[in-house]
GROMACS .gro file of C-alpha atoms in nm:
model
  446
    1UNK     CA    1  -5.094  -2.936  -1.210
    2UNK     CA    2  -4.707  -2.940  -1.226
    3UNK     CA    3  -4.503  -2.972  -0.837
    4UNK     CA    4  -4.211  -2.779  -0.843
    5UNK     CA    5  -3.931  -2.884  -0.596
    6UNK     CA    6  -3.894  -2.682  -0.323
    7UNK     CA    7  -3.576  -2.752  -0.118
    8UNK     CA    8  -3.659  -2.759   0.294
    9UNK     CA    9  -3.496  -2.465   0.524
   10UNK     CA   10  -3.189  -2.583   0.683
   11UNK     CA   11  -3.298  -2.498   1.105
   12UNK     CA   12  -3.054  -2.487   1.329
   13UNK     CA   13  -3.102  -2.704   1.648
   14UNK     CA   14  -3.030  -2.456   1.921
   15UNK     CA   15  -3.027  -2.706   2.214
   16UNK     CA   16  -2.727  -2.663   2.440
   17UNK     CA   17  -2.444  -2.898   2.397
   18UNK     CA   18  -2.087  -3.005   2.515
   19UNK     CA   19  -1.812  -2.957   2.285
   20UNK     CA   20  -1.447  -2.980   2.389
   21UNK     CA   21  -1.192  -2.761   2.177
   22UNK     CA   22  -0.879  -2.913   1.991
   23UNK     CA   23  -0.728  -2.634   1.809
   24UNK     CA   24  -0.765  -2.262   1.696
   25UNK     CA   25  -0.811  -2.161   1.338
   26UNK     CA   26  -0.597  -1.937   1.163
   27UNK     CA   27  -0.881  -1.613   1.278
   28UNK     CA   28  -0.860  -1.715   1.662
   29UNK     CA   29  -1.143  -1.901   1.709
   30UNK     CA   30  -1.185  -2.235   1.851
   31UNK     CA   31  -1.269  -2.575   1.677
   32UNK     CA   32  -1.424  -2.862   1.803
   33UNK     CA   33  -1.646  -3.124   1.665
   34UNK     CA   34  -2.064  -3.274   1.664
   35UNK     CA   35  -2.158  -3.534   1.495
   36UNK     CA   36  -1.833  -3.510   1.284
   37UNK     CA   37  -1.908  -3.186   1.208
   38UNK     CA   38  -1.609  -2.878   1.264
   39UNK     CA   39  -1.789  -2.611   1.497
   40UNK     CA   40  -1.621  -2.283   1.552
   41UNK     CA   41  -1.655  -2.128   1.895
   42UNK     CA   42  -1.492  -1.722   1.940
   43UNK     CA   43  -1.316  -1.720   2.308
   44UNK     CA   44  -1.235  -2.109   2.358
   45UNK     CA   45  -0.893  -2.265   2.370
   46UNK     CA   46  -0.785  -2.584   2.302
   47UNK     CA   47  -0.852  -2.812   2.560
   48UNK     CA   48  -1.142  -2.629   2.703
   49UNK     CA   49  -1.433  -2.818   2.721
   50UNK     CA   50  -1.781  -2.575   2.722
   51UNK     CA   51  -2.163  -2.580   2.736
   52UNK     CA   52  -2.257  -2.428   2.341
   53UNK     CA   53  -2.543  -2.319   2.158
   54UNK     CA   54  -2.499  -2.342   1.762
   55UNK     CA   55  -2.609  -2.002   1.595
   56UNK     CA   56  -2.548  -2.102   1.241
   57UNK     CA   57  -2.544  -2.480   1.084
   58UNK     CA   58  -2.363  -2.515   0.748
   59UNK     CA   59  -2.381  -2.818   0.574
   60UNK     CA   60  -2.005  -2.875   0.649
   61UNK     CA   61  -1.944  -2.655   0.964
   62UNK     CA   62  -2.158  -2.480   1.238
   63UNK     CA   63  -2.054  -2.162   1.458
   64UNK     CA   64  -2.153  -2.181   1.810
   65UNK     CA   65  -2.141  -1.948   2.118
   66UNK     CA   66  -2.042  -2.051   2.445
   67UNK     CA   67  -2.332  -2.057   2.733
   68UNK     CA   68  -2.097  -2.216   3.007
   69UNK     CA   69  -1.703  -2.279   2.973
   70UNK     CA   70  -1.666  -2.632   3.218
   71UNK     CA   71  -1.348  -2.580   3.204
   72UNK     CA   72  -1.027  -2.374   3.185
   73UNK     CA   73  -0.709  -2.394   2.935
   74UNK     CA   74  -0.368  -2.359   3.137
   75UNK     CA   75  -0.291  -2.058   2.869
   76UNK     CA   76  -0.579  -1.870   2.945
   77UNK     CA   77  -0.535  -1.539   3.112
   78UNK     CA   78  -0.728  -1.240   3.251
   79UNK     CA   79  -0.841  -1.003   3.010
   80UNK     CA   80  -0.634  -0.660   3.011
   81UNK     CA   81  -0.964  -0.447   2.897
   82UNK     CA   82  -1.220  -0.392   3.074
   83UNK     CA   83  -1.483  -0.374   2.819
   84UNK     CA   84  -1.315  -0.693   2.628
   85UNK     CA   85  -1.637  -0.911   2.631
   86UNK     CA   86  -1.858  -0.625   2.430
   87UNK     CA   87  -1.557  -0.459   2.247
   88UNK     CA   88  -1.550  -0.588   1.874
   89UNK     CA   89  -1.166  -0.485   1.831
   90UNK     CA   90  -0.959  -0.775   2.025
   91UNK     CA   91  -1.056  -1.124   2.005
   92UNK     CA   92  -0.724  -1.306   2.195
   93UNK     CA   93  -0.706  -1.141   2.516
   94UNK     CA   94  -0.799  -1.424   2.682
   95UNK     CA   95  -0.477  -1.630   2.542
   96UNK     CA   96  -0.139  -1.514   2.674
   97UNK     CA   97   0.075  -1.337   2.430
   98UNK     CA   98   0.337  -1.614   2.354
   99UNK     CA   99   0.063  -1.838   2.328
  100UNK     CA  100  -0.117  -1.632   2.035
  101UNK     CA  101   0.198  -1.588   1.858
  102UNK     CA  102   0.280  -1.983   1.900
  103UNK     CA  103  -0.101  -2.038   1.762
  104UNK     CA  104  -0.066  -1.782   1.469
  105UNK     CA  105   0.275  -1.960   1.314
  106UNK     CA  106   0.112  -2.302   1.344
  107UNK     CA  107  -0.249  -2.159   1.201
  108UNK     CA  108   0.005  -2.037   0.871
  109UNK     CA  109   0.197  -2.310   0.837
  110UNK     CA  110  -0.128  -2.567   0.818
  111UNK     CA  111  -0.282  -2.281   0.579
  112UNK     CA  112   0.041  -2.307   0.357
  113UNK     CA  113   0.066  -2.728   0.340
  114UNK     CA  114  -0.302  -2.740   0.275
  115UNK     CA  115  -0.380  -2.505   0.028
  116UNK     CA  116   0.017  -2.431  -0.131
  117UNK     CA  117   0.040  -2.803  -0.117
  118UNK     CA  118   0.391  -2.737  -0.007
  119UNK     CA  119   0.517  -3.047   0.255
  120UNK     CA  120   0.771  -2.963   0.563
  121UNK     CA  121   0.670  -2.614   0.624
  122UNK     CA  122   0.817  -2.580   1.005
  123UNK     CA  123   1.165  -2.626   0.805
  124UNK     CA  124   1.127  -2.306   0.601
  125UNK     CA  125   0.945  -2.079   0.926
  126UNK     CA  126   1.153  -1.768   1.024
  127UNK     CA  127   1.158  -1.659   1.377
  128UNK     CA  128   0.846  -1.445   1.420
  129UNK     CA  129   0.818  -1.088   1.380
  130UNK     CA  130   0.610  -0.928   1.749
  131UNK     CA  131   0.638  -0.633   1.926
  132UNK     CA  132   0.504  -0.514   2.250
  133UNK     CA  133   0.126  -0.699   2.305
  134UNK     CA  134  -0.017  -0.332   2.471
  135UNK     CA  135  -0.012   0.040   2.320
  136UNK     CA  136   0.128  -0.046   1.983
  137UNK     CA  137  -0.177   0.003   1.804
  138UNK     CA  138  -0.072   0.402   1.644
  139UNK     CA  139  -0.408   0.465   1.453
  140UNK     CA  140  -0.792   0.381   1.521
  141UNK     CA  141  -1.133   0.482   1.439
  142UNK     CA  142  -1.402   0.567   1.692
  143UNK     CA  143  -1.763   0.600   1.607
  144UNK     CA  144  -1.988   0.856   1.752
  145UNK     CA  145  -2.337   0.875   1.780
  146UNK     CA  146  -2.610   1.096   2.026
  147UNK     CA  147  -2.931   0.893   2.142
  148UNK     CA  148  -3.230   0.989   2.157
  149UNK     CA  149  -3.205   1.108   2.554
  150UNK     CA  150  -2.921   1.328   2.426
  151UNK     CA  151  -2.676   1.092   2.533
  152UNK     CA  152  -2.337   1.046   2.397
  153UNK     CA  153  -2.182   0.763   2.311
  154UNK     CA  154  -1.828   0.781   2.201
  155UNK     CA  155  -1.613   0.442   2.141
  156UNK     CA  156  -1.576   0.103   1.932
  157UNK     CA  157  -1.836  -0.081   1.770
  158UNK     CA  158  -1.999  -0.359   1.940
  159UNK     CA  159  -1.894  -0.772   1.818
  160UNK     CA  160  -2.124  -0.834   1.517
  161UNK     CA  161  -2.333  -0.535   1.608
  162UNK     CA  162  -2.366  -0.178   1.535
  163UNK     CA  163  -2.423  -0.081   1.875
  164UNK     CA  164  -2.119   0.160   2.012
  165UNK     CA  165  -1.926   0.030   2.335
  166UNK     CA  166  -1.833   0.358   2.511
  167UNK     CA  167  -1.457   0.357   2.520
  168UNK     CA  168  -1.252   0.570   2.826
  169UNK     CA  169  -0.900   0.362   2.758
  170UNK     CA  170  -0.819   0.091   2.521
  171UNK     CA  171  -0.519  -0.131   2.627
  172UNK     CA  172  -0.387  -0.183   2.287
  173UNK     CA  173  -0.413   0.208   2.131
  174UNK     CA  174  -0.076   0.396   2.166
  175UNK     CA  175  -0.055   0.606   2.502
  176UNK     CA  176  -0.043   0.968   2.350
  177UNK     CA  177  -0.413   0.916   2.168
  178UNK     CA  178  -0.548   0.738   2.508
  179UNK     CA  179  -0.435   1.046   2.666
  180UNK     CA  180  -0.654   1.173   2.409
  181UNK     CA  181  -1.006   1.034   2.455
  182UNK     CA  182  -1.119   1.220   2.752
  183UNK     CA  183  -1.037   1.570   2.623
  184UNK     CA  184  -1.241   1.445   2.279
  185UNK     CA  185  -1.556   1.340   2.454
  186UNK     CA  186  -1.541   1.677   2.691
  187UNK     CA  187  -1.542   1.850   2.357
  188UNK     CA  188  -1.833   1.617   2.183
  189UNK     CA  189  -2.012   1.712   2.442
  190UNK     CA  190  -1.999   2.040   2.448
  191UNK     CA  191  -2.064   2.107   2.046
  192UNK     CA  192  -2.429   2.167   1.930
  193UNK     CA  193  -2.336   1.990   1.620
  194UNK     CA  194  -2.248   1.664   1.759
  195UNK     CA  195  -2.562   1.495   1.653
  196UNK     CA  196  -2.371   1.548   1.294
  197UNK     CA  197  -2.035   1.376   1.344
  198UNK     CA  198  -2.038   1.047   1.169
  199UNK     CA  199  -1.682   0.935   1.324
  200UNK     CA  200  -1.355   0.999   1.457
  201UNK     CA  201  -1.028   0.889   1.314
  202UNK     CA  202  -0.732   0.921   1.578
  203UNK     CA  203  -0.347   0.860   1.454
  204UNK     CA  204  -0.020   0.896   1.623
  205UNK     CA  205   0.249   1.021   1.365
  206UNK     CA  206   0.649   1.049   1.472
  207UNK     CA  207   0.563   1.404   1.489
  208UNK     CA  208   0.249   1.417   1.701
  209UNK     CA  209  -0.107   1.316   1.715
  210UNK     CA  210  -0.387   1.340   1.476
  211UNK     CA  211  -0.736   1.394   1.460
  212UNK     CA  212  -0.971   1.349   1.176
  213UNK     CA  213  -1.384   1.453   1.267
  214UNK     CA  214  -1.599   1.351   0.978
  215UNK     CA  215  -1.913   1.569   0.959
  216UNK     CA  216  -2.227   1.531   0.810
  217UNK     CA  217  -2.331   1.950   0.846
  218UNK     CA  218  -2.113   2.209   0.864
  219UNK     CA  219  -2.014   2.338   1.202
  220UNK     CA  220  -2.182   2.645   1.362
  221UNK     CA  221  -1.947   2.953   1.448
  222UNK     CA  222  -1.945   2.898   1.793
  223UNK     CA  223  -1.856   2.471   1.729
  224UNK     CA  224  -1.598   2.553   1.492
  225UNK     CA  225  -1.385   2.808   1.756
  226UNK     CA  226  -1.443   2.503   2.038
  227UNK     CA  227  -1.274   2.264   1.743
  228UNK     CA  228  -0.993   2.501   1.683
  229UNK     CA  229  -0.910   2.564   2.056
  230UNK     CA  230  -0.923   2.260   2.127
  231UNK     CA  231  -0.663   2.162   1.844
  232UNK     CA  232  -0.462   2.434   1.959
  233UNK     CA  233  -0.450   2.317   2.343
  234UNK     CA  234  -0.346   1.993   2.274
  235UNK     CA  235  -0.120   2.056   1.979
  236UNK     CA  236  -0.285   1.817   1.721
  237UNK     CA  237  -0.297   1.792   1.371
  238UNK     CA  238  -0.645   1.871   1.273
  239UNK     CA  239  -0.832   1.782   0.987
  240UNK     CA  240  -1.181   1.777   0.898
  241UNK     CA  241  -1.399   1.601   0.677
  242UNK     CA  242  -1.720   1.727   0.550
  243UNK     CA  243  -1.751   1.474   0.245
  244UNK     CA  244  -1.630   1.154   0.198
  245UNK     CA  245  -1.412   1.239  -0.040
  246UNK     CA  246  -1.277   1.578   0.112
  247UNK     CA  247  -1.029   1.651   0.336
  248UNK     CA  248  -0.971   2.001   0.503
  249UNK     CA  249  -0.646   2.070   0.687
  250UNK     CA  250  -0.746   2.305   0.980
  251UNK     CA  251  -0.467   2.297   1.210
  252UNK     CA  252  -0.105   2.192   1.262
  253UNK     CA  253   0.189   2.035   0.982
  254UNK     CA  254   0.119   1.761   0.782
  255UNK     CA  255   0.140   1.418   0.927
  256UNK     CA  256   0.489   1.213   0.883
  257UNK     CA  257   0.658   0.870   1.006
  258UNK     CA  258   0.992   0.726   0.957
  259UNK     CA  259   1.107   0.427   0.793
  260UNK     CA  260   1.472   0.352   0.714
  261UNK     CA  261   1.588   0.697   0.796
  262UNK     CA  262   1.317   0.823   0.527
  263UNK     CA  263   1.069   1.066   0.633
  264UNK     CA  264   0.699   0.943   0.488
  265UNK     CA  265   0.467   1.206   0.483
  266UNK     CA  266   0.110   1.084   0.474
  267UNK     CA  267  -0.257   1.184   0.475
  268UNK     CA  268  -0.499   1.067   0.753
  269UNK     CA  269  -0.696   0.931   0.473
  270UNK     CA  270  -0.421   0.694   0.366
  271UNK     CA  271  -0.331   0.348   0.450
  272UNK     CA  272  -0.002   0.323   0.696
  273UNK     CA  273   0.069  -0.008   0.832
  274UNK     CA  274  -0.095   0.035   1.217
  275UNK     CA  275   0.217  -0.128   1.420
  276UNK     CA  276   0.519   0.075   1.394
  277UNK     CA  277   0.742  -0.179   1.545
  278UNK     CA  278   0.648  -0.436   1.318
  279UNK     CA  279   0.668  -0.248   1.046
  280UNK     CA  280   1.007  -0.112   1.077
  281UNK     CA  281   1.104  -0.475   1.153
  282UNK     CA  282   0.877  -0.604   0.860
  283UNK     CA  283   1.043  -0.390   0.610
  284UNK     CA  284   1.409  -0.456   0.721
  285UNK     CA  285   1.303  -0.841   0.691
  286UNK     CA  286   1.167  -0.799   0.348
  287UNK     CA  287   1.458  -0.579   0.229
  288UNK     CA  288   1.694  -0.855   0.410
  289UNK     CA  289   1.512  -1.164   0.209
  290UNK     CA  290   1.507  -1.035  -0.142
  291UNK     CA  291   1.910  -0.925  -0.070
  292UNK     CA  292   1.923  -0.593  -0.313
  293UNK     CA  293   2.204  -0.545  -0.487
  294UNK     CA  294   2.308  -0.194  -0.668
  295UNK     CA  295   2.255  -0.316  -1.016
  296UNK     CA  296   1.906  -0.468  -0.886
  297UNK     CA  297   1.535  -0.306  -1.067
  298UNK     CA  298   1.269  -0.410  -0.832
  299UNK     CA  299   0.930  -0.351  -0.872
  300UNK     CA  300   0.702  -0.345  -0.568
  301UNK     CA  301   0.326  -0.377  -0.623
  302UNK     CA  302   0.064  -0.235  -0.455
  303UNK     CA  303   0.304   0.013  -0.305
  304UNK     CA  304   0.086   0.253  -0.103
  305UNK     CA  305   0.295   0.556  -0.009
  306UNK     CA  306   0.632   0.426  -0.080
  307UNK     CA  307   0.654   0.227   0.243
  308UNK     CA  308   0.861  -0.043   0.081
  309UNK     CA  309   0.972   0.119  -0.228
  310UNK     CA  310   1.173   0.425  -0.087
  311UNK     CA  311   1.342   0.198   0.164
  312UNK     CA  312   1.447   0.007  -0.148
  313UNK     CA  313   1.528   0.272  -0.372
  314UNK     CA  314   1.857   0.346  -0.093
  315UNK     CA  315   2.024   0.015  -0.213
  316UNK     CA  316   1.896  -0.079  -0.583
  317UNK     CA  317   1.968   0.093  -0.897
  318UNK     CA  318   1.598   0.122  -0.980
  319UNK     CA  319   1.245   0.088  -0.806
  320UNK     CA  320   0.883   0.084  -0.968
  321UNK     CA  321   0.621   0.113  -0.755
  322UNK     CA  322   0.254   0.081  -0.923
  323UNK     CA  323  -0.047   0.191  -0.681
  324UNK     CA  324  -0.432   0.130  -0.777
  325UNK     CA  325  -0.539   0.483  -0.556
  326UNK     CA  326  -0.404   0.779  -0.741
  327UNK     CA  327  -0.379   0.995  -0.428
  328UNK     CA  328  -0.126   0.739  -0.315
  329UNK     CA  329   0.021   0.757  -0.609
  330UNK     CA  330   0.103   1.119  -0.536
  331UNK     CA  331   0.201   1.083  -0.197
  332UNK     CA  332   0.467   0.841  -0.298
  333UNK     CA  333   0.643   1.044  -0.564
  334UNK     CA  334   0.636   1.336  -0.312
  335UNK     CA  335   0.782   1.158  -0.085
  336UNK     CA  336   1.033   0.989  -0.315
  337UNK     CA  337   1.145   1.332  -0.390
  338UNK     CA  338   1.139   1.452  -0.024
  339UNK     CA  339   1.375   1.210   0.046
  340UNK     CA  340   1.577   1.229  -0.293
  341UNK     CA  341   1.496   0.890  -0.420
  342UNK     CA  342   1.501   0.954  -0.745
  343UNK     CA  343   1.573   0.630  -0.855
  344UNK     CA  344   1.230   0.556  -0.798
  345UNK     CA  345   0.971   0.584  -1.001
  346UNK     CA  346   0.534   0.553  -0.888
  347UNK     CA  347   0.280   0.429  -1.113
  348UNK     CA  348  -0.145   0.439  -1.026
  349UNK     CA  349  -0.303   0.040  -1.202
  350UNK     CA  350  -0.556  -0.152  -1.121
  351UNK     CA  351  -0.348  -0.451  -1.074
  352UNK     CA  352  -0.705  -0.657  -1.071
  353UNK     CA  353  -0.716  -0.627  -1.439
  354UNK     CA  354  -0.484  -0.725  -1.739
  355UNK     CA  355  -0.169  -0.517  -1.713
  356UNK     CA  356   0.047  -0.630  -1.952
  357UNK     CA  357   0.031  -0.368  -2.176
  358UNK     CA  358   0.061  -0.055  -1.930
  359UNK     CA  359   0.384   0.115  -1.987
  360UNK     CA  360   0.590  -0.005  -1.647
  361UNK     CA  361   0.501  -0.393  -1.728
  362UNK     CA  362   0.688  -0.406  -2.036
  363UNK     CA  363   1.010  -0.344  -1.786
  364UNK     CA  364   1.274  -0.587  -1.667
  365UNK     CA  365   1.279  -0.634  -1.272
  366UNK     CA  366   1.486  -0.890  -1.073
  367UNK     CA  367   1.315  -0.848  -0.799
  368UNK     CA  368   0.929  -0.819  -0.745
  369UNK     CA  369   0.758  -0.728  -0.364
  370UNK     CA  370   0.373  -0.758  -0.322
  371UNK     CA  371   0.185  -0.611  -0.012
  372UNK     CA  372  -0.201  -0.655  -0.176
  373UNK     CA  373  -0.503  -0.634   0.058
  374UNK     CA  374  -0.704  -0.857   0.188
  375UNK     CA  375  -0.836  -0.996  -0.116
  376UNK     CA  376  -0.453  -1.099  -0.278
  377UNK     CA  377  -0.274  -1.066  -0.604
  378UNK     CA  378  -0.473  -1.322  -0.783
  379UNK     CA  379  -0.503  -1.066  -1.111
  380UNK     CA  380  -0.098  -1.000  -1.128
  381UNK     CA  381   0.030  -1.346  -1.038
  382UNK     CA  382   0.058  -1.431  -1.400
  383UNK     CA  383   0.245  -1.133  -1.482
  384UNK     CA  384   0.474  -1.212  -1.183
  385UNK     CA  385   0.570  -1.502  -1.336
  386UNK     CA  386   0.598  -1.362  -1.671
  387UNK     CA  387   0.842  -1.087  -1.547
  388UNK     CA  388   1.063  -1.423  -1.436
  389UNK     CA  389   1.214  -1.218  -1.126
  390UNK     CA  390   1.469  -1.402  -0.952
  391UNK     CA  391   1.322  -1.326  -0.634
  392UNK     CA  392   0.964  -1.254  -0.482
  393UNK     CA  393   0.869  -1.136  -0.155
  394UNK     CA  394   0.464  -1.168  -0.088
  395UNK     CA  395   0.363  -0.997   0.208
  396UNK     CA  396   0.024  -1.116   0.313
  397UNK     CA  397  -0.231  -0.994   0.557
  398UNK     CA  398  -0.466  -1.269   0.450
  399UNK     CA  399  -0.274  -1.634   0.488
  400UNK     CA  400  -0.549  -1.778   0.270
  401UNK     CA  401  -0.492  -1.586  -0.010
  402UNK     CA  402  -0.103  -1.649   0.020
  403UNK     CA  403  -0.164  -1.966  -0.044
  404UNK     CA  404  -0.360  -1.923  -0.299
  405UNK     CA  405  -0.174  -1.738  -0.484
  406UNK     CA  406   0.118  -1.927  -0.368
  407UNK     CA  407   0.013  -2.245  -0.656
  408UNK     CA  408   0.070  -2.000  -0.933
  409UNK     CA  409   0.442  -1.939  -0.811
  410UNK     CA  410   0.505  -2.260  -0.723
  411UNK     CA  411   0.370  -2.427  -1.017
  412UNK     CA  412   0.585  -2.228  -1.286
  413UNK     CA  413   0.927  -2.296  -1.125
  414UNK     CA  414   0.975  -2.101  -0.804
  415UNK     CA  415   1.024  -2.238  -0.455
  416UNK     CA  416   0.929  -2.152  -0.122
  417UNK     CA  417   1.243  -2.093   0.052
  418UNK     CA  418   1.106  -1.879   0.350
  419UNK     CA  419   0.810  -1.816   0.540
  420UNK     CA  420   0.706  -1.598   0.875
  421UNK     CA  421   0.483  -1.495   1.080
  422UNK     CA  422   0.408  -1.121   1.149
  423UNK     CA  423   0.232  -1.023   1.497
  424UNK     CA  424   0.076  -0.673   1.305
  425UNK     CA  425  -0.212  -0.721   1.544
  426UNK     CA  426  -0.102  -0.821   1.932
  427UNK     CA  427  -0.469  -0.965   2.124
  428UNK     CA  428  -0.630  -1.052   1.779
  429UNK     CA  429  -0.644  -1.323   1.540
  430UNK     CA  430  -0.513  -1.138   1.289
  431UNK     CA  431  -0.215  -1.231   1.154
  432UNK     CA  432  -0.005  -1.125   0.864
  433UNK     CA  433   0.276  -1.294   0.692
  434UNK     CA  434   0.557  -1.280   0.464
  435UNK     CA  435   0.705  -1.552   0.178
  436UNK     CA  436   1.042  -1.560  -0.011
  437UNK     CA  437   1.042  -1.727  -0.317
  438UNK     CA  438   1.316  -1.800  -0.529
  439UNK     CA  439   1.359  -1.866  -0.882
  440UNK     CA  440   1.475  -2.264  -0.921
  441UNK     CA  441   1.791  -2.268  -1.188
  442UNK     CA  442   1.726  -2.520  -1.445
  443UNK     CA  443   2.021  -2.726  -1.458
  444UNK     CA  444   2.193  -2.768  -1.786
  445UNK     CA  445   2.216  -3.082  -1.943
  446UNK     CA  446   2.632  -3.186  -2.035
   0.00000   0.00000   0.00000
């Protein structure tokens, strides 16, 4: 009779241990070592030695949570939230501001020497990009759900769970929607529908707040007047969502922020950058960096609504922006012509796949911008470089990928001339970033 192999189950030994943290990783979490072995720990600072129980064991790393912390890092602070130690949102609360943003440049510059394989990174880092570390957050979603007892529970979801955390006041969400969240639950409360609201999606626009219900039945007579008054009394834009991919505007104008001295009108569906101090600083950076000239073409990838484009459009003689969502699409040619860009010009790719073909990519651009998600560029990169722009400014949400997709740049004659940090999300371990790379002159022989 034949015997198969059968490889054994990898168990994790669950026996508490000591560890004593050395450094954070580029998500916030700490790192410290057994048996030679990297474990990651979520709320320990360097320095901080703690009593750990492993809850996953990888062949090259572990993940552990902490049982008893022996000892305290001279950075660590009180938590600002009260609910911080069930709230999956913030992670860094614990770690003074300066601190996190001191951790986050460090975390990208080790990400961009390892993976970019690029040597003397502190040389090339930019003074980091932060705003305020409390209310900057302008746009969040809220889940809702009624138990079984008829209880409801209104708030954030739980770390690594699906549970709800009931929220009253979030120290990081912009002021206006706190002042928000105890008007919404009086009015969650008192619909009949409520056990039918999937979520809530709350956003604070220059020209007032927003509200988004998604509903999984349509609202009785009686819910639906409770909805509108309430919109009315508190003067919010009101939308409502009975499918996924539906969106009915029941009350107030349509949604806006300004960039540049452009007005960007937007849908609560879209994508708008969630820190509006960063952002206006990001995109004067970026605009800055690439230095635009009037007989510039840039092309910015991945565009959204326009958010870099139309800023751009003001000072170069022509933008393309090329969008994988078609609604975005839209948006940014309306608001292109809101603002009488008309220099610029909005195209809806997949920029995963081969583009070199599509109409736009047979262009000349000096300039190129990329904002892609968190998943990179890695399907345009080699178009980049075939478009042989003088200068390219990645902005990153993911460092990882930035360095990945860094090589491909850096390997067909550009060079990494600057590099920052971007403090998009104060109290988290996210960070975002943004790279200037320039073109390297070949040098003619005499």
């Amino acid at each position: 009779m034949a015997r198969f192999f059968k490889p054994q189950k990898r168990t994790t030994d669950t026996k508490h241990k000591e560890i004593t943290i050395n450094r954070l990783d580029h998500l916030g979490a700490g790192i410290g070592h057994l048996n030679g072995k990297s474990v990651f720990v979520d709320g320990l600072l360097p320095t901080e030695t703690a009593v750990v129980q492993l809850t996953e064991d990888k062949k090259n790393y572990a993940r552990a949570k902490v049982i008893k912390r022996l000892s305290d890092s001279s950075a660590r602070i009180k938590p600002h939230c009260a609910i911080y130690d069930q709230c999956g949102g913030c992670n860094l609360q614990h770690l003074s501001h300066q601190a996190q943003v001191v951790s986050k440049q460090q975390a990208l510059g080790e990400l961009m020497e390892k993976f970019a394989v690029i040597d003397q990174v502190d040389c090339i880092q930019q003074p980091p990009i932060i705003s305020e570390s409390w209310h900057y957050r302008r746009c969040a979603r809220f889940a809702v759900r009624v138990e079984n007892n008829g209880q409801l529970e209104f708030g954030f979801r739980k770390k690594q769970s699906n549970d709800i955390v009931n929220v009253n006041e979030c120290p990081v969400l912009a002021q206006p929607l706190n002042d928000l969240l105890a008007p919404l639950r009086e009015l969650l409360n008192s619909l009949k529908g409520r056990r039918f609201i999937g979520h809530l999606e709350l956003t604070h626009a220059d020209n007032g707040c927003v509200v988004l219900i998604r509903h999984l039945a349509p609202f009785n007579a009686d819910d639906s007047a409770l909805i509108q008054a309430f919109a009315a009394k508190h003067n919010v834009m009101l939308f409502l969502a009975p499918e996924t991919d539906e969106l009915i505007q029941s009350h107030g104008d349509q949604p806006y922020y300004e960039i540049d001295g452009l007005k960007l009108m937007f849908s609560p569906k879209d994508f708008i950058q969630v820190n509006r101090d960063v952002n206006i600083k990001m995109v004067a950076q970026a605009i800055e960096w690439l230095d635009v000239q009037p007989q510039d073409r840039v092309l910015d990838l991945f565009c959204g609504l326009g958010n870099f484009s139309l800023p751009l459009a003001k000072r170069a003689k022509a933008v393309v922006g090329v969008e994988g969502i078609d609604d975005m699409v839209l948006r940014a040619t309306d608001n292109a012509q809101v603002n009488a860009q008309y220099n610029a010009t909005f195209y809806q790719a997949n920029l995963e796949q081969d583009v070199t073909k599509l109409e736009w990519a047979q262009e000349q651009f000096d300039k190129i911008l990329l904002d892609p998600a968190r998943a990179g560029a890695a399907g345009v990169m080699d178009h980049v470089v075939k478009l042989a722009p003088n200068k390219v400014v990645y902005v990153s949400c993911n460092p990882a990928t930035l360095a990945r997709d860094s090589q491909v740049l850096l390997q067909k004659g550009y060079q990494l001339e600057r590099l920052g940090m971007l403090d998009m999300f104060p109290n988290t371990g996210h960070l975002e970033s943004m790279a200037l790379f320039v073109k390297v002159q070949k040098k003619h022989k005499k």
